[in-house]
Coordinates of C-alpha atoms in Angstrom, one line a residue:
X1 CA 0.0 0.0 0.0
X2 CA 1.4 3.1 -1.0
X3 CA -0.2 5.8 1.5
X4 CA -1.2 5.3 4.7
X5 CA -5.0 5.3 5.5
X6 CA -6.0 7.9 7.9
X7 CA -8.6 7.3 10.9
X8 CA -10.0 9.8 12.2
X9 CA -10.9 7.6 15.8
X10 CA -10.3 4.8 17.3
X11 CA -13.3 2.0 17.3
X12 CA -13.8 0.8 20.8
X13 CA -15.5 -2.4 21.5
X14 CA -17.5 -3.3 24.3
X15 CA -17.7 -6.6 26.9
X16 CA -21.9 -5.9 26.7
X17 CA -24.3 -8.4 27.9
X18 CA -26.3 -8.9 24.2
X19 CA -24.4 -10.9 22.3
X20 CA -26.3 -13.8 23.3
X21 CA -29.5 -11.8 21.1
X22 CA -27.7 -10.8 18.7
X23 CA -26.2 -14.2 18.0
X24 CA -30.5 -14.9 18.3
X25 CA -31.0 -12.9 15.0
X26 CA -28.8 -14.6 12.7
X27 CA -25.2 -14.2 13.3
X28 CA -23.0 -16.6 14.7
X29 CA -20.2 -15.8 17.7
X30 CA -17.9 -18.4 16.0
X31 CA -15.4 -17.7 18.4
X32 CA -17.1 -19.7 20.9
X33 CA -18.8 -22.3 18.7
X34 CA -17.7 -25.3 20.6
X35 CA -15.2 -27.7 18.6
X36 CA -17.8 -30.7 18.8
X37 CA -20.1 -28.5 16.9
X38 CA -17.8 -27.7 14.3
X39 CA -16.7 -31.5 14.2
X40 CA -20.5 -32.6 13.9
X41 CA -21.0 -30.0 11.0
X42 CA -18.7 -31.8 8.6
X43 CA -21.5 -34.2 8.1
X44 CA -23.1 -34.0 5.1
X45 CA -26.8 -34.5 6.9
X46 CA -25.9 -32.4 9.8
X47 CA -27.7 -29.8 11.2
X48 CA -25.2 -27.9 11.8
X49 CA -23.4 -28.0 8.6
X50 CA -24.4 -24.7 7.5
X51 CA -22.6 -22.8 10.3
X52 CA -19.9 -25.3 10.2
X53 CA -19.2 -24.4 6.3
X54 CA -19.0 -20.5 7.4
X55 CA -16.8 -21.5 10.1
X56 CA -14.3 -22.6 7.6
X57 CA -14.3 -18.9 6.2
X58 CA -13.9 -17.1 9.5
X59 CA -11.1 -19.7 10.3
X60 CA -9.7 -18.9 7.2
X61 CA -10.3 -14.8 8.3
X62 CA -8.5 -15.3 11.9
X63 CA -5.4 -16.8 10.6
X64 CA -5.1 -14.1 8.1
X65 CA -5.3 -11.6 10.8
X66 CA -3.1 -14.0 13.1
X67 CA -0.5 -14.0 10.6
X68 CA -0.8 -9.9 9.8
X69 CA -0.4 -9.5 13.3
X70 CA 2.6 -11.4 13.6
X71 CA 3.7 -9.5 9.9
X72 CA 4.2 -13.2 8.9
X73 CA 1.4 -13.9 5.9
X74 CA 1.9 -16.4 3.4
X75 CA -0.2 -16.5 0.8
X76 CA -0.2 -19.7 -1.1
X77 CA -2.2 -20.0 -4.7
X78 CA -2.7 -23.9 -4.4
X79 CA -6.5 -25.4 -4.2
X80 CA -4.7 -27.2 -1.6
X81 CA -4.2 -24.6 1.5
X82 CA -7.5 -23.7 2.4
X83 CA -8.1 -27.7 3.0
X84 CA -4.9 -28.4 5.0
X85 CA -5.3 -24.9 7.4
X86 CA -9.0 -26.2 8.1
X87 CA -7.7 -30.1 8.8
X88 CA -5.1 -28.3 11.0
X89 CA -7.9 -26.8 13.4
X90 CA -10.6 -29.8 12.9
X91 CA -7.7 -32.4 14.1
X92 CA -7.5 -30.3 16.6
X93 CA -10.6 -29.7 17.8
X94 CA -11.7 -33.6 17.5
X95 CA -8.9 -33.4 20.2
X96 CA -10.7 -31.4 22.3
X97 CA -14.5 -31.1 21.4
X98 CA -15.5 -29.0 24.6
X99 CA -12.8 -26.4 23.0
X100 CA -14.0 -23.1 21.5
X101 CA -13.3 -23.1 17.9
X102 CA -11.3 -19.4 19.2
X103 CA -9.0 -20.6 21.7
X104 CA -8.0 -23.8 19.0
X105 CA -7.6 -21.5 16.2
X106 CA -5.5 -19.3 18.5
X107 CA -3.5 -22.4 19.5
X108 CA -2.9 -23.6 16.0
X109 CA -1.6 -20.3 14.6
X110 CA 0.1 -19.5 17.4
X111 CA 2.3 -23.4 17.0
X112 CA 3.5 -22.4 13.6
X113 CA 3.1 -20.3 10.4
X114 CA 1.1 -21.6 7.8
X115 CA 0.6 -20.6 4.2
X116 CA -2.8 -18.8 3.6
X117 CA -5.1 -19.4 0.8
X118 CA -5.2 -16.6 -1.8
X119 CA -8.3 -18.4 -3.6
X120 CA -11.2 -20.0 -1.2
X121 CA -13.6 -22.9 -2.3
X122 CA -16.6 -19.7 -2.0
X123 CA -14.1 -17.6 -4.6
X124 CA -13.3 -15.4 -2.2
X125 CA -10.3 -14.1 -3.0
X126 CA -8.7 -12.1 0.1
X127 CA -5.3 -10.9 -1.2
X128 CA -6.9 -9.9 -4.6
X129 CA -10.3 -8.1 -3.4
X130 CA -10.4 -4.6 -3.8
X131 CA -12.6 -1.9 -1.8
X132 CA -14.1 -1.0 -5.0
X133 CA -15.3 -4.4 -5.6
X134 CA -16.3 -4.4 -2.2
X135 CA -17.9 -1.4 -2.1
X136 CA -20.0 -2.4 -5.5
X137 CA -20.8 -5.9 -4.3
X138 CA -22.7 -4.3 -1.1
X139 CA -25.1 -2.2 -3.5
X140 CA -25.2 -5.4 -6.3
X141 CA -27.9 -7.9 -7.0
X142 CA -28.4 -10.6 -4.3
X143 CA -25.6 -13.1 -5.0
X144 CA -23.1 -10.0 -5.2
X145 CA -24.1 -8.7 -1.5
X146 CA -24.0 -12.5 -0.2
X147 CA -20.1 -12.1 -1.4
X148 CA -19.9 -9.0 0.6
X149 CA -21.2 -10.5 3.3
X150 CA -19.2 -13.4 3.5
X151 CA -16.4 -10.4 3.0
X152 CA -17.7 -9.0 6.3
X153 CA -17.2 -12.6 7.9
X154 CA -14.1 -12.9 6.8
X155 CA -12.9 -9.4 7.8
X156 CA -14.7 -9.6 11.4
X157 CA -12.8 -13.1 11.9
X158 CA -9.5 -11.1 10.7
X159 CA -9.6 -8.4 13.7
X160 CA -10.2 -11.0 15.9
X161 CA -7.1 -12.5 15.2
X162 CA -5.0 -9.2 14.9
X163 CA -6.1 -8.4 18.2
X164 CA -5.1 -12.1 19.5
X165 CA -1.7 -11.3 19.0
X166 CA -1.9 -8.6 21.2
X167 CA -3.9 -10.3 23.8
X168 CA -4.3 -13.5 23.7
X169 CA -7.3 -13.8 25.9
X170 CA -9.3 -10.9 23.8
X171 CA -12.8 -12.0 22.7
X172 CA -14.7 -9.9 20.4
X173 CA -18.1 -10.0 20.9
X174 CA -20.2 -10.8 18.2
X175 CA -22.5 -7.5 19.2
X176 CA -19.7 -5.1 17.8
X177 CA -19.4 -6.7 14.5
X178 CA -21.8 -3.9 13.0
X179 CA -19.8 -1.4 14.3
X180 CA -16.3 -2.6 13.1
X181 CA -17.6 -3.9 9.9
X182 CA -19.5 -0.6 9.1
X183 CA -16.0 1.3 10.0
X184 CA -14.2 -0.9 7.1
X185 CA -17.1 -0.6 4.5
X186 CA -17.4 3.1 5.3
X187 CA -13.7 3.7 4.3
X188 CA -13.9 0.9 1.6
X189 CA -16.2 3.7 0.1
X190 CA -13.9 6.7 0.4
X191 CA -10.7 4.4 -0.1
X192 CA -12.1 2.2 -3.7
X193 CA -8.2 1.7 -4.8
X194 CA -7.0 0.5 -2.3
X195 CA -6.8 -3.6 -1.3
X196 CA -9.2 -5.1 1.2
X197 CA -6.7 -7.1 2.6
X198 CA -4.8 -3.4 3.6
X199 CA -7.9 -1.8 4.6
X200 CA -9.0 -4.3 6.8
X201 CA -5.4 -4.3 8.0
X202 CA -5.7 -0.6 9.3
X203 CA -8.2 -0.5 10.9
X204 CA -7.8 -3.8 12.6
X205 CA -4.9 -1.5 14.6
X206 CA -7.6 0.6 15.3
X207 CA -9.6 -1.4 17.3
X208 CA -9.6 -1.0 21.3
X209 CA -10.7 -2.6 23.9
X210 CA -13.1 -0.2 25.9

């Protein structure tokens, strides 16, 4: 990134006591879905196979932000990478299935560096995305906004684990992901040339503890 970003405050996030309805309306705190739910959802019939294919993406998300953290990203264009960082955490977490998929992802990146995926299986593409694209997928036709969406996932899961190398014991609760998203697509919008990847970068510095 050539020029620096500029911020004009800091986005605090809180400890609050509604995550637990927010989580109610549709959004998943997939930093504490426990590990057996995770393991269950790789089932083709499960029910929770759903979540458990979005968990892949915010897994996927953390160790990105991990990695940036640590200033140690690899990006790897094999079909191969996503698959071996998710068998990394599910091993894992069949380990220990009372685990939150959080502290195991934590555990994993923390052991070694691994290479992340520049292409997912969704076509996600996190070193490539722009804020342009970004910014016109959220105004697009339906299957354009679900790829901003799972954008937002993948960005939310990100700060999470930029912050984890500050603290390892930080939680972000899943009520400030509105907030933090809507500070990244709000300067996607005055910021269309620059990468995602960088965006999301700055203003995971940002983000405070309140």
């Amino acid at each position: 990134m050539g020029k620096l970003i500029k911020f004009f405050l800091v986005i605090y996030f809180s400890f609050g006591l509604f995550a637990n309805s927010y989580a109610q309306q549709g959004e998943v705190a997939f930093t504490e879905m426990r590990c057996l739910d995770f393991v269950n959802g790789q089932g083709d019939n499960s029910i929770n196979k759903p979540k458990a294919e979005l968990a892949k993406l915010w897994i996927v998300g953390y160790f990105s932000g991990f990695y940036q953290g640590k200033d140690s990203v690899k990006w790897d264009d094999s079909s191969k990478t996503e698959g071996k960082l998710i068998s990394a955490v599910l091993s894992k977490c069949r380990e220990n299935p009372e685990a939150t998929l959080g502290a195991v992802s934590e555990f994993v990146a923390s052991a070694r560096t691994r290479s992340i995926p520049s292409l997912l299986s969704n076509e996600f593409t996190p070193r490539d995305y722009s804020c342009g694209a970004h910014v016109n997928a959220l105004s697009g036709p339906a299957g354009e906004q679900l790829k901003a969406e799972m954008a937002d996932l993948w960005a939310f899961a990100f700060v999470q684990g930029f912050q984890n190398t500050i603290d390892p014991d930080i939680i972000i609760p899943i009520e400030n992901k509105p907030a933090i998203t809507g500070a990244i697509n709000g300067n996607c919008q005055k910021n269309q040339q620059y990468s995602y990847f960088d965006l999301v970068s700055a203003v995971a510095k940002m983000v405070k503890p309140q």
